[in-house]
C-alpha positions as a Python dict, from the first residue, in 0.01 Angstrom:
ca = {
    (1, 'M'): (0, 0, 0),
    (2, 'S'): (-132, 252, -240),
    (3, 'F'): (-159, 618, -167),
    (4, 'I'): (-535, 595, -208),
    (5, 'D'): (-562, 330, 66),
    (6, 'K'): (-348, 540, 298),
    (7, 'A'): (-564, 845, 230),
    (8, 'K'): (-887, 653, 291),
    (9, 'N'): (-757, 515, 619),
    (10, 'K'): (-643, 859, 733),
    (11, 'A'): (-977, 1013, 633),
    (12, 'E'): (-1167, 750, 831),
    (13, 'E'): (-938, 802, 1130),
    (14, 'L'): (-991, 1180, 1122),
    (15, 'S'): (-1365, 1137, 1076),
    (16, 'G'): (-1369, 906, 1377),
    (17, 'K'): (-1180, 1160, 1585),
    (18, 'A'): (-1429, 1428, 1487),
    (19, 'K'): (-1727, 1206, 1574),
    (20, 'E'): (-1570, 1120, 1906),
    (21, 'A'): (-1508, 1486, 1986),
    (22, 'V'): (-1862, 1590, 1893),
    (23, 'G'): (-2005, 1300, 2090),
    (24, 'D'): (-1795, 1398, 2390),
    (25, 'A'): (-1891, 1764, 2363),
    (26, 'T'): (-2263, 1688, 2332),
    (27, 'D'): (-2257, 1400, 2582),
    (28, 'N'): (-2374, 1164, 2306),
    (29, 'Q'): (-2218, 834, 2406),
    (30, 'D'): (-2338, 654, 2091),
    (31, 'L'): (-2167, 905, 1861),
    (32, 'K'): (-1854, 898, 2075),
    (33, 'A'): (-1843, 517, 2057),
    (34, 'E'): (-1903, 524, 1682),
    (35, 'G'): (-1609, 761, 1642),
    (36, 'Q'): (-1387, 535, 1848),
    (37, 'A'): (-1494, 236, 1640),
    (38, 'D'): (-1415, 421, 1316),
    (39, 'Q'): (-1068, 504, 1448),
    (40, 'A'): (-1006, 143, 1552),
    (41, 'S'): (-1117, 17, 1213),
    (42, 'A'): (-885, 256, 1030),
    (43, 'T'): (-595, 167, 1257),
    (44, 'T'): (-650, -205, 1203),
    (45, 'R'): (-660, -166, 825),
    (46, 'Q'): (-348, 52, 839),
    (47, 'A'): (-164, -217, 1039),
    (48, 'G'): (-264, -481, 783),
    (49, 'E'): (-142, -266, 500),
    (50, 'N'): (189, -207, 683),
    (51, 'V'): (237, -584, 707),
    (52, 'K'): (177, -614, 333),
    (53, 'D'): (431, -338, 268),
    (54, 'A'): (690, -508, 489),
    (55, 'A'): (638, -842, 315),
    (56, 'S'): (676, -675, -22),
    (57, 'N'): (999, -507, 91),
    (58, 'V'): (1141, -840, 209),
    (59, 'K'): (1044, -1004, -118),
    (60, 'D'): (1210, -721, -314),
    (61, 'A'): (1527, -749, -104),
    (62, 'F'): (1566, -1113, -204),
    (63, 'K'): (1518, -1034, -573),
    (64, 'G'): (1812, -793, -577),
}
């Protein structure tokens, strides 16, 4: 996984946390839910990228 992908995922996760916090503080359930959805999306993409990294590491181990 590239550094750029990791940074984008982290930025979306942090943005989601901020939206959730603002939604919670202002009792805006829609904003809170949107923030939670953003976090879930970033986490899912991060997990997919981790699987790709693991597969690449296994492939590299067999090349050696």
